[in-house]
Short mmCIF file of N, CA and C and ligand atoms in Angstrom, two decimals:
data_model
loop_
_atom_site.label_atom_id
_atom_site.label_comp_id
_atom_site.label_asym_id
_atom_site.label_seq_id
_atom_site.Cartn_x
_atom_site.Cartn_y
_atom_site.Cartn_z
N UNK A 17 0.84 -1.20 0.00
CA UNK A 17 0.00 0.00 0.00
C UNK A 17 0.88 1.26 0.00
N UNK A 18 0.59 2.18 -0.88
CA UNK A 18 1.28 3.47 -0.94
C UNK A 18 2.78 3.35 -1.14
N UNK A 19 3.21 2.22 -1.65
CA UNK A 19 4.64 2.05 -1.91
C UNK A 19 5.46 1.64 -0.71
N UNK A 20 4.86 1.60 0.48
CA UNK A 20 5.63 1.22 1.67
C UNK A 20 6.21 -0.18 1.49
N UNK A 21 7.46 -0.35 1.93
CA UNK A 21 8.14 -1.63 1.66
C UNK A 21 7.92 -2.67 2.74
N UNK A 22 7.46 -2.21 3.90
CA UNK A 22 7.26 -3.18 4.99
C UNK A 22 5.90 -2.93 5.64
N UNK A 23 5.00 -3.92 5.55
CA UNK A 23 3.71 -3.70 6.21
C UNK A 23 3.87 -3.67 7.73
N UNK A 24 2.97 -2.98 8.40
CA UNK A 24 2.99 -2.93 9.86
C UNK A 24 2.82 -4.33 10.44
N UNK A 25 3.60 -4.60 11.48
CA UNK A 25 3.50 -5.87 12.20
C UNK A 25 2.06 -6.04 12.71
N UNK A 26 1.43 -7.18 12.42
CA UNK A 26 0.02 -7.36 12.83
C UNK A 26 -0.20 -7.24 14.34
N UNK A 27 0.88 -7.44 15.12
CA UNK A 27 0.72 -7.29 16.58
C UNK A 27 0.37 -5.86 16.96
N UNK A 28 0.80 -4.90 16.11
CA UNK A 28 0.56 -3.50 16.45
C UNK A 28 -0.93 -3.21 16.61
N UNK A 29 -1.72 -3.60 15.60
CA UNK A 29 -3.15 -3.24 15.66
C UNK A 29 -3.86 -4.00 16.77
N UNK A 30 -3.40 -5.21 17.06
CA UNK A 30 -3.99 -5.98 18.18
C UNK A 30 -3.86 -5.21 19.48
N UNK A 31 -2.65 -4.68 19.72
CA UNK A 31 -2.41 -3.96 20.98
C UNK A 31 -3.09 -2.58 20.92
N UNK A 32 -2.95 -1.93 19.77
CA UNK A 32 -3.49 -0.56 19.64
C UNK A 32 -4.99 -0.51 19.91
N UNK A 33 -5.72 -1.48 19.39
CA UNK A 33 -7.18 -1.45 19.56
C UNK A 33 -7.59 -1.67 21.02
N UNK A 34 -6.66 -2.14 21.84
CA UNK A 34 -6.94 -2.32 23.28
C UNK A 34 -6.42 -1.13 24.09
N UNK A 35 -5.82 -0.19 23.43
CA UNK A 35 -5.24 1.00 24.10
C UNK A 35 -5.77 2.29 23.49
N UNK A 36 -7.07 2.39 23.41
CA UNK A 36 -7.66 3.52 22.68
C UNK A 36 -7.25 4.88 23.27
N UNK A 37 -7.20 4.97 24.59
CA UNK A 37 -6.83 6.27 25.19
C UNK A 37 -5.42 6.68 24.74
N UNK A 38 -4.45 5.77 24.89
CA UNK A 38 -3.07 6.07 24.48
C UNK A 38 -2.98 6.37 22.99
N UNK A 39 -3.69 5.60 22.20
CA UNK A 39 -3.64 5.80 20.75
C UNK A 39 -4.21 7.16 20.37
N UNK A 40 -5.35 7.51 20.98
CA UNK A 40 -5.94 8.82 20.66
C UNK A 40 -5.03 9.97 21.09
N UNK A 41 -4.41 9.84 22.26
CA UNK A 41 -3.51 10.92 22.72
C UNK A 41 -2.33 11.04 21.75
N UNK A 42 -1.71 9.91 21.44
CA UNK A 42 -0.56 9.96 20.54
C UNK A 42 -0.97 10.47 19.16
N UNK A 43 -2.15 10.04 18.74
CA UNK A 43 -2.66 10.48 17.44
C UNK A 43 -2.87 12.00 17.41
N UNK A 44 -3.42 12.55 18.50
CA UNK A 44 -3.63 14.01 18.55
C UNK A 44 -2.31 14.72 18.29
N UNK A 45 -1.24 14.24 18.91
CA UNK A 45 0.06 14.88 18.71
C UNK A 45 0.62 14.64 17.30
N UNK A 46 0.26 13.53 16.68
CA UNK A 46 0.67 13.34 15.28
C UNK A 46 0.05 14.43 14.41
N UNK A 47 -1.22 14.74 14.68
CA UNK A 47 -1.88 15.80 13.91
C UNK A 47 -1.23 17.15 14.20
N UNK A 48 -0.92 17.39 15.47
CA UNK A 48 -0.25 18.65 15.84
C UNK A 48 1.09 18.76 15.12
N UNK A 49 1.85 17.65 15.09
CA UNK A 49 3.17 17.70 14.44
C UNK A 49 3.02 17.90 12.93
N UNK A 50 1.99 17.29 12.35
CA UNK A 50 1.76 17.47 10.91
C UNK A 50 1.44 18.95 10.62
N UNK A 51 0.62 19.56 11.47
CA UNK A 51 0.29 20.98 11.28
C UNK A 51 1.55 21.83 11.47
N UNK A 52 2.31 21.55 12.52
CA UNK A 52 3.54 22.32 12.78
C UNK A 52 4.54 22.18 11.63
N UNK A 53 4.64 20.98 11.08
CA UNK A 53 5.54 20.74 9.96
C UNK A 53 5.14 21.61 8.75
N UNK A 54 3.85 21.67 8.48
CA UNK A 54 3.35 22.50 7.38
C UNK A 54 3.68 23.96 7.61
N UNK A 55 3.49 24.41 8.84
CA UNK A 55 3.79 25.81 9.17
C UNK A 55 5.28 26.08 8.99
N UNK A 56 6.13 25.16 9.44
CA UNK A 56 7.57 25.44 9.32
C UNK A 56 8.01 25.42 7.86
N UNK A 57 7.37 24.60 7.01
CA UNK A 57 7.70 24.65 5.57
C UNK A 57 7.35 26.02 4.99
N UNK A 58 6.21 26.54 5.40
CA UNK A 58 5.78 27.87 4.91
C UNK A 58 6.79 28.94 5.33
N UNK A 59 7.21 28.87 6.60
CA UNK A 59 8.13 29.88 7.13
C UNK A 59 9.51 29.77 6.47
N UNK A 60 9.94 28.53 6.19
CA UNK A 60 11.27 28.34 5.60
C UNK A 60 11.33 28.64 4.11
N UNK A 61 10.17 28.49 3.41
CA UNK A 61 10.17 28.68 1.96
C UNK A 61 9.06 29.63 1.52
N UNK A 62 9.07 30.85 2.08
CA UNK A 62 7.94 31.77 1.84
C UNK A 62 7.84 32.26 0.39
N UNK A 63 8.94 32.17 -0.35
CA UNK A 63 8.93 32.70 -1.73
C UNK A 63 8.35 31.67 -2.72
N UNK A 64 8.06 30.46 -2.26
CA UNK A 64 7.53 29.42 -3.17
C UNK A 64 6.01 29.36 -3.03
N UNK A 65 5.36 30.06 -3.95
CA UNK A 65 3.92 30.28 -3.84
C UNK A 65 3.12 28.97 -3.80
N UNK A 66 3.49 28.05 -4.67
CA UNK A 66 2.76 26.78 -4.73
C UNK A 66 2.87 26.05 -3.39
N UNK A 67 4.06 26.03 -2.84
CA UNK A 67 4.29 25.37 -1.55
C UNK A 67 3.50 26.08 -0.44
N UNK A 68 3.55 27.40 -0.43
CA UNK A 68 2.84 28.16 0.61
C UNK A 68 1.33 27.88 0.53
N UNK A 69 0.78 27.92 -0.69
CA UNK A 69 -0.66 27.70 -0.85
C UNK A 69 -1.05 26.28 -0.43
N UNK A 70 -0.26 25.31 -0.91
CA UNK A 70 -0.58 23.91 -0.62
C UNK A 70 -0.45 23.63 0.88
N UNK A 71 0.64 24.09 1.48
CA UNK A 71 0.84 23.83 2.90
C UNK A 71 -0.19 24.56 3.76
N UNK A 72 -0.64 25.71 3.31
CA UNK A 72 -1.68 26.43 4.07
C UNK A 72 -2.94 25.56 4.16
N UNK A 73 -3.31 24.94 3.04
CA UNK A 73 -4.48 24.05 3.05
C UNK A 73 -4.24 22.83 3.95
N UNK A 74 -3.04 22.26 3.84
CA UNK A 74 -2.74 21.06 4.64
C UNK A 74 -2.77 21.39 6.14
N UNK A 75 -2.18 22.52 6.50
CA UNK A 75 -2.15 22.92 7.92
C UNK A 75 -3.58 23.01 8.46
N UNK A 76 -4.47 23.64 7.68
CA UNK A 76 -5.86 23.78 8.13
C UNK A 76 -6.50 22.41 8.32
N UNK A 77 -6.22 21.49 7.40
CA UNK A 77 -6.81 20.14 7.52
C UNK A 77 -6.24 19.40 8.71
N UNK A 78 -4.91 19.48 8.88
CA UNK A 78 -4.29 18.78 10.02
C UNK A 78 -4.81 19.34 11.34
N UNK A 79 -5.03 20.66 11.36
CA UNK A 79 -5.53 21.23 12.62
C UNK A 79 -6.98 20.81 12.87
N UNK A 80 -7.73 20.65 11.80
CA UNK A 80 -9.11 20.17 12.00
C UNK A 80 -9.08 18.70 12.44
N UNK A 81 -8.08 17.95 11.99
CA UNK A 81 -7.93 16.57 12.48
C UNK A 81 -7.62 16.59 13.98
N UNK A 82 -6.74 17.50 14.37
CA UNK A 82 -6.39 17.61 15.79
C UNK A 82 -7.66 17.88 16.61
N UNK A 83 -8.48 18.81 16.13
CA UNK A 83 -9.73 19.13 16.85
C UNK A 83 -10.63 17.91 16.94
N UNK A 84 -10.68 17.15 15.86
CA UNK A 84 -11.55 15.96 15.86
C UNK A 84 -11.04 14.89 16.82
N UNK A 85 -9.73 14.71 16.88
CA UNK A 85 -9.18 13.71 17.82
C UNK A 85 -9.48 14.17 19.26
N UNK A 86 -9.31 15.47 19.49
CA UNK A 86 -9.59 16.02 20.81
C UNK A 86 -11.05 15.75 21.21
N UNK A 87 -11.95 15.92 20.25
CA UNK A 87 -13.37 15.66 20.52
C UNK A 87 -13.61 14.19 20.86
N UNK A 88 -12.91 13.28 20.16
CA UNK A 88 -13.05 11.84 20.44
C UNK A 88 -12.53 11.51 21.83
N UNK A 89 -11.44 12.17 22.22
CA UNK A 89 -10.91 11.98 23.58
C UNK A 89 -11.94 12.43 24.62
N UNK A 90 -12.48 13.64 24.43
CA UNK A 90 -13.44 14.21 25.38
C UNK A 90 -14.68 13.34 25.52
N UNK A 91 -15.19 12.86 24.38
CA UNK A 91 -16.38 12.00 24.38
C UNK A 91 -16.21 10.80 25.29
N UNK A 92 -14.96 10.33 25.37
CA UNK A 92 -14.68 9.13 26.16
C UNK A 92 -14.18 9.44 27.57
N UNK A 93 -14.23 10.73 27.92
CA UNK A 93 -13.83 11.13 29.27
C UNK A 93 -12.32 11.21 29.48
N UNK A 94 -11.56 11.27 28.38
CA UNK A 94 -10.10 11.34 28.50
C UNK A 94 -9.64 12.79 28.29
N UNK A 95 -8.43 13.09 28.79
CA UNK A 95 -7.84 14.40 28.50
C UNK A 95 -6.64 14.19 27.58
N UNK A 96 -6.14 15.29 27.04
CA UNK A 96 -5.07 15.19 26.04
C UNK A 96 -3.81 14.50 26.57
N UNK A 97 -3.38 14.84 27.75
CA UNK A 97 -2.15 14.21 28.27
C UNK A 97 -0.92 14.77 27.58
N UNK A 98 0.23 14.43 28.11
CA UNK A 98 1.47 14.99 27.56
C UNK A 98 1.91 14.29 26.29
N UNK A 99 2.71 15.06 25.55
CA UNK A 99 3.29 14.54 24.31
C UNK A 99 4.28 13.43 24.64
N UNK A 100 4.27 12.39 23.84
CA UNK A 100 5.20 11.28 24.06
C UNK A 100 6.38 11.36 23.09
N UNK A 101 7.45 10.68 23.45
CA UNK A 101 8.62 10.63 22.55
C UNK A 101 8.20 9.96 21.24
N UNK A 102 8.74 10.41 20.14
CA UNK A 102 8.38 9.85 18.83
C UNK A 102 9.66 9.44 18.11
N UNK A 103 10.14 8.25 18.45
CA UNK A 103 11.40 7.76 17.90
C UNK A 103 11.33 7.60 16.38
N UNK A 104 10.16 7.23 15.89
CA UNK A 104 9.98 7.06 14.45
C UNK A 104 10.29 8.37 13.71
N UNK A 105 9.67 9.47 14.19
CA UNK A 105 9.89 10.76 13.54
C UNK A 105 11.35 11.21 13.70
N UNK A 106 11.93 10.96 14.88
CA UNK A 106 13.34 11.34 15.10
C UNK A 106 14.23 10.64 14.07
N UNK A 107 14.02 9.34 13.90
CA UNK A 107 14.83 8.57 12.95
C UNK A 107 14.59 9.02 11.50
N UNK A 108 13.33 9.24 11.18
CA UNK A 108 13.01 9.67 9.80
C UNK A 108 13.65 11.02 9.49
N UNK A 109 13.58 11.93 10.45
CA UNK A 109 14.13 13.27 10.19
C UNK A 109 15.64 13.26 9.98
N UNK A 110 16.30 12.23 10.50
CA UNK A 110 17.75 12.10 10.28
C UNK A 110 18.08 11.81 8.82
N UNK A 111 17.06 11.39 8.06
CA UNK A 111 17.30 11.06 6.64
C UNK A 111 17.41 12.33 5.78
N UNK A 112 17.03 13.46 6.35
CA UNK A 112 17.13 14.71 5.59
C UNK A 112 18.60 15.09 5.45
N UNK A 113 19.05 15.31 4.21
CA UNK A 113 20.44 15.71 3.97
C UNK A 113 20.57 17.21 4.14
N UNK A 114 21.36 17.60 5.13
CA UNK A 114 21.56 19.04 5.38
C UNK A 114 22.64 19.54 4.42
N UNK A 115 22.61 20.81 4.17
CA UNK A 115 23.62 21.38 3.27
C UNK A 115 23.31 21.00 1.83
N UNK A 116 24.23 21.29 0.93
CA UNK A 116 23.97 21.05 -0.49
C UNK A 116 22.98 22.08 -0.99
N UNK A 117 22.43 21.82 -2.16
CA UNK A 117 21.48 22.77 -2.74
C UNK A 117 20.19 22.78 -1.94
N UNK A 118 19.64 23.98 -1.76
CA UNK A 118 18.43 24.12 -0.94
C UNK A 118 17.26 23.33 -1.53
N UNK A 119 17.21 23.19 -2.86
CA UNK A 119 16.12 22.42 -3.47
C UNK A 119 16.20 20.94 -3.10
N UNK A 120 17.42 20.46 -2.95
CA UNK A 120 17.59 19.05 -2.56
C UNK A 120 17.09 18.85 -1.13
N UNK A 121 17.41 19.82 -0.29
CA UNK A 121 16.97 19.74 1.11
C UNK A 121 15.44 19.84 1.19
N UNK A 122 14.88 20.73 0.37
CA UNK A 122 13.42 20.86 0.33
C UNK A 122 12.79 19.55 -0.14
N UNK A 123 13.37 18.94 -1.17
CA UNK A 123 12.84 17.66 -1.66
C UNK A 123 12.84 16.62 -0.54
N UNK A 124 13.94 16.56 0.20
CA UNK A 124 14.01 15.59 1.30
C UNK A 124 12.92 15.86 2.33
N UNK A 125 12.74 17.11 2.67
CA UNK A 125 11.70 17.47 3.67
C UNK A 125 10.32 17.03 3.17
N UNK A 126 10.04 17.29 1.89
CA UNK A 126 8.72 16.96 1.35
C UNK A 126 8.53 15.44 1.27
N UNK A 127 9.60 14.73 0.90
CA UNK A 127 9.48 13.28 0.78
C UNK A 127 9.36 12.62 2.16
N UNK A 128 10.04 13.15 3.15
CA UNK A 128 9.91 12.63 4.51
C UNK A 128 8.48 12.89 5.02
N UNK A 129 7.95 14.06 4.69
CA UNK A 129 6.55 14.35 5.04
C UNK A 129 5.62 13.33 4.37
N UNK A 130 5.89 13.02 3.11
CA UNK A 130 5.06 12.03 2.38
C UNK A 130 5.15 10.65 3.03
N UNK A 131 6.34 10.29 3.51
CA UNK A 131 6.50 8.98 4.18
C UNK A 131 5.64 8.90 5.43
N UNK A 132 5.66 9.96 6.22
CA UNK A 132 4.87 9.96 7.47
C UNK A 132 3.38 9.86 7.14
N UNK A 133 2.97 10.58 6.09
CA UNK A 133 1.57 10.49 5.67
C UNK A 133 1.22 9.06 5.25
N UNK A 134 2.12 8.45 4.48
CA UNK A 134 1.85 7.10 3.98
C UNK A 134 1.74 6.10 5.13
N UNK A 135 2.66 6.18 6.07
CA UNK A 135 2.63 5.24 7.20
C UNK A 135 1.40 5.50 8.08
N UNK A 136 1.06 6.77 8.29
CA UNK A 136 -0.13 7.08 9.10
C UNK A 136 -1.38 6.55 8.40
N UNK A 137 -1.42 6.74 7.11
CA UNK A 137 -2.54 6.28 6.31
C UNK A 137 -2.70 4.75 6.46
N UNK A 138 -1.60 4.04 6.38
CA UNK A 138 -1.63 2.58 6.53
C UNK A 138 -2.17 2.19 7.90
N UNK A 139 -1.71 2.89 8.93
CA UNK A 139 -2.14 2.54 10.30
C UNK A 139 -3.60 2.92 10.54
N UNK A 140 -4.03 4.05 9.96
CA UNK A 140 -5.44 4.43 10.10
C UNK A 140 -6.32 3.38 9.43
N UNK A 141 -5.86 2.86 8.31
CA UNK A 141 -6.63 1.80 7.64
C UNK A 141 -6.77 0.59 8.56
N UNK A 142 -5.68 0.18 9.18
CA UNK A 142 -5.74 -0.96 10.08
C UNK A 142 -6.72 -0.70 11.22
N UNK A 143 -6.66 0.51 11.78
CA UNK A 143 -7.58 0.84 12.87
C UNK A 143 -9.02 0.85 12.36
N UNK A 144 -9.23 1.38 11.17
CA UNK A 144 -10.60 1.46 10.63
C UNK A 144 -11.17 0.06 10.38
N UNK A 145 -10.29 -0.92 10.24
CA UNK A 145 -10.77 -2.30 10.01
C UNK A 145 -10.92 -3.09 11.31
N UNK A 146 -10.14 -2.75 12.31
CA UNK A 146 -10.06 -3.62 13.49
C UNK A 146 -10.69 -3.09 14.77
N UNK A 147 -10.89 -1.76 14.85
CA UNK A 147 -11.46 -1.22 16.09
C UNK A 147 -12.91 -1.68 16.22
N UNK A 148 -13.31 -2.02 17.43
CA UNK A 148 -14.68 -2.50 17.67
C UNK A 148 -15.68 -1.34 17.56
N UNK A 149 -15.34 -0.22 18.17
CA UNK A 149 -16.20 0.97 18.19
C UNK A 149 -16.51 1.46 16.77
N UNK A 150 -17.78 1.35 16.40
CA UNK A 150 -18.23 1.68 15.04
C UNK A 150 -17.90 3.12 14.65
N UNK A 151 -18.10 4.03 15.61
CA UNK A 151 -17.85 5.44 15.36
C UNK A 151 -16.37 5.70 15.05
N UNK A 152 -15.50 5.05 15.81
CA UNK A 152 -14.05 5.21 15.57
C UNK A 152 -13.61 4.56 14.27
N UNK A 153 -14.27 3.49 13.90
CA UNK A 153 -13.94 2.85 12.61
C UNK A 153 -14.16 3.86 11.48
N UNK A 154 -15.31 4.52 11.52
CA UNK A 154 -15.64 5.52 10.49
C UNK A 154 -14.67 6.69 10.54
N UNK A 155 -14.37 7.11 11.76
CA UNK A 155 -13.43 8.22 11.98
C UNK A 155 -12.08 7.91 11.32
N UNK A 156 -11.55 6.72 11.60
CA UNK A 156 -10.24 6.37 11.04
C UNK A 156 -10.30 6.15 9.53
N UNK A 157 -11.44 5.71 9.05
CA UNK A 157 -11.58 5.56 7.60
C UNK A 157 -11.47 6.94 6.93
N UNK A 158 -12.21 7.90 7.47
CA UNK A 158 -12.20 9.25 6.89
C UNK A 158 -10.80 9.87 6.93
N UNK A 159 -10.13 9.68 8.06
CA UNK A 159 -8.78 10.27 8.18
C UNK A 159 -7.79 9.56 7.25
N UNK A 160 -7.99 8.26 7.06
CA UNK A 160 -7.13 7.52 6.13
C UNK A 160 -7.20 8.14 4.74
N UNK A 161 -8.40 8.47 4.30
CA UNK A 161 -8.59 9.07 2.96
C UNK A 161 -7.87 10.42 2.89
N UNK A 162 -8.02 11.20 3.96
CA UNK A 162 -7.41 12.52 3.98
C UNK A 162 -5.88 12.44 3.96
N UNK A 163 -5.31 11.52 4.75
CA UNK A 163 -3.84 11.41 4.78
C UNK A 163 -3.31 10.85 3.45
N UNK A 164 -4.10 10.02 2.78
CA UNK A 164 -3.67 9.51 1.47
C UNK A 164 -3.56 10.68 0.49
N UNK A 165 -4.48 11.64 0.60
CA UNK A 165 -4.39 12.83 -0.25
C UNK A 165 -3.15 13.65 0.07
N UNK A 166 -2.84 13.77 1.35
CA UNK A 166 -1.64 14.54 1.73
C UNK A 166 -0.39 13.86 1.18
N UNK A 167 -0.39 12.55 1.24
CA UNK A 167 0.76 11.77 0.74
C UNK A 167 1.02 12.12 -0.73
N UNK A 168 -0.01 12.07 -1.56
CA UNK A 168 0.20 12.39 -2.98
C UNK A 168 0.55 13.86 -3.16
N UNK A 169 -0.05 14.71 -2.35
CA UNK A 169 0.23 16.14 -2.47
C UNK A 169 1.70 16.45 -2.22
N UNK A 170 2.28 15.85 -1.17
CA UNK A 170 3.70 16.10 -0.87
C UNK A 170 4.60 15.55 -1.98
N UNK A 171 4.25 14.37 -2.51
CA UNK A 171 5.06 13.82 -3.61
C UNK A 171 5.01 14.73 -4.84
N UNK A 172 3.82 15.20 -5.16
CA UNK A 172 3.66 16.09 -6.32
C UNK A 172 4.41 17.40 -6.10
N UNK A 173 4.33 17.90 -4.89
CA UNK A 173 5.01 19.15 -4.56
C UNK A 173 6.53 19.01 -4.74
N UNK A 174 7.07 17.85 -4.36
CA UNK A 174 8.51 17.63 -4.53
C UNK A 174 8.88 17.75 -6.01
N UNK A 175 7.99 17.27 -6.88
CA UNK A 175 8.28 17.31 -8.33
C UNK A 175 8.20 18.72 -8.90
N UNK A 176 7.60 19.65 -8.15
CA UNK A 176 7.57 21.05 -8.58
C UNK A 176 8.97 21.66 -8.51
N UNK A 177 9.79 21.13 -7.59
CA UNK A 177 11.06 21.81 -7.30
C UNK A 177 12.29 21.00 -7.69
N UNK A 178 12.07 19.75 -8.10
CA UNK A 178 13.19 18.90 -8.54
C UNK A 178 12.72 18.06 -9.72
N UNK A 179 13.65 17.69 -10.63
CA UNK A 179 13.25 16.85 -11.77
C UNK A 179 12.64 15.53 -11.28
N UNK A 180 11.63 15.08 -12.01
CA UNK A 180 10.89 13.88 -11.61
C UNK A 180 11.79 12.66 -11.39
N UNK A 181 12.79 12.49 -12.24
CA UNK A 181 13.67 11.32 -12.13
C UNK A 181 14.43 11.32 -10.81
N UNK A 182 14.86 12.50 -10.41
CA UNK A 182 15.61 12.62 -9.14
C UNK A 182 14.66 12.35 -7.96
N UNK A 183 13.46 12.87 -8.05
CA UNK A 183 12.48 12.66 -6.98
C UNK A 183 12.18 11.16 -6.85
N UNK A 184 11.96 10.51 -7.99
CA UNK A 184 11.62 9.08 -7.97
C UNK A 184 12.74 8.25 -7.35
N UNK A 185 13.98 8.55 -7.72
CA UNK A 185 15.13 7.80 -7.20
C UNK A 185 15.26 8.01 -5.69
N UNK A 186 15.13 9.25 -5.27
CA UNK A 186 15.25 9.54 -3.83
C UNK A 186 14.09 8.91 -3.05
N UNK A 187 12.91 8.91 -3.66
CA UNK A 187 11.73 8.31 -3.01
C UNK A 187 11.98 6.82 -2.74
N UNK A 188 12.57 6.13 -3.71
CA UNK A 188 12.86 4.70 -3.50
C UNK A 188 13.86 4.51 -2.37
N UNK A 189 14.89 5.35 -2.34
CA UNK A 189 15.88 5.26 -1.24
C UNK A 189 15.20 5.47 0.11
N UNK A 190 14.32 6.47 0.15
CA UNK A 190 13.67 6.79 1.42
C UNK A 190 12.68 5.70 1.84
N UNK A 191 12.02 5.09 0.87
CA UNK A 191 11.11 3.98 1.21
C UNK A 191 11.90 2.83 1.84
N UNK A 192 13.07 2.55 1.29
CA UNK A 192 13.92 1.50 1.87
C UNK A 192 14.35 1.87 3.28
N UNK A 193 14.76 3.12 3.44
CA UNK A 193 15.23 3.56 4.76
C UNK A 193 14.08 3.53 5.78
N UNK A 194 12.88 3.90 5.35
CA UNK A 194 11.73 3.89 6.26
C UNK A 194 11.43 2.46 6.71
N UNK A 195 11.52 1.52 5.78
CA UNK A 195 11.27 0.12 6.13
C UNK A 195 12.27 -0.36 7.17
N UNK A 196 13.53 0.06 7.00
CA UNK A 196 14.56 -0.32 7.98
C UNK A 196 14.26 0.27 9.36
N UNK A 197 13.80 1.51 9.36
CA UNK A 197 13.47 2.15 10.64
C UNK A 197 12.32 1.40 11.31
N UNK A 198 11.28 1.11 10.55
CA UNK A 198 10.12 0.39 11.11
C UNK A 198 10.57 -0.96 11.66
N UNK A 199 11.44 -1.64 10.93
CA UNK A 199 11.91 -2.96 11.38
C UNK A 199 12.74 -2.86 12.65
N UNK A 200 13.42 -1.73 12.83
CA UNK A 200 14.33 -1.59 13.98
C UNK A 200 13.60 -1.15 15.26
N UNK A 201 12.40 -0.58 15.11
CA UNK A 201 11.69 -0.07 16.28
C UNK A 201 10.85 -1.18 16.93
N UNK A 202 10.72 -1.09 18.25
CA UNK A 202 9.86 -2.05 18.94
C UNK A 202 8.41 -1.80 18.53
N UNK A 203 7.59 -2.85 18.54
CA UNK A 203 6.17 -2.69 18.23
C UNK A 203 5.50 -2.05 19.46
N UNK A 204 5.03 -0.80 19.29
CA UNK A 204 4.42 -0.09 20.40
C UNK A 204 2.94 0.14 20.12
N UNK A 205 2.11 -0.67 20.72
CA UNK A 205 0.67 -0.53 20.49
C UNK A 205 0.05 0.63 21.24
N UNK A 206 0.86 1.37 22.00
CA UNK A 206 0.34 2.58 22.66
C UNK A 206 0.75 3.84 21.90
N UNK A 207 1.36 3.63 20.74
CA UNK A 207 1.80 4.76 19.91
C UNK A 207 1.24 4.56 18.50
N UNK A 208 1.10 5.67 17.80
CA UNK A 208 0.63 5.56 16.42
C UNK A 208 1.75 4.97 15.54
N UNK A 209 3.01 5.29 15.90
CA UNK A 209 4.13 4.74 15.10
C UNK A 209 5.10 3.96 15.98
FE1 LIG B 30 -3.99 14.47 9.65
FE1 LIG B 31 -1.77 14.47 6.85
#
């Protein structure tokens, strides 16, 4: 699905569906980080109109996702709780090549954003299939569709600033690296990643 090279370990969804409070809290922060990432792209690349316009839309959507997760938490009598460590994101962000041409760095940022969208989309699909709560199944289905759109949007945006062949080659490298990261991390059913 979505080009990912390693499917999520089936144990993840088994544990996750039994840890709804933890999953919702961690998920809320995933939406917050997605919104923050969009904002920082806008601030770092203000002269790129297409990027600014696209990221502005994405930020609004990610923030509305955050609001929706917050509402699901409240409905169940839970509070947001503190942000948890996100080793997956830390490892993924290390794949960004610093220095060199700024367009190459921008491409890496956009492709890493696409990877996170793709993996989130895969996990939302699993939740939409396995969660007992009918309302949450629908919720995760809707968000899966939205994150799939973000995934393609980030990939397309990368092609605005770098030749398609270079983007495709780097995308394959990053897909391999992401699979290695997923394989190296413990299966945490209390985290989204
Ligand atoms: Fe989102
Ligand atoms: Fe997203």
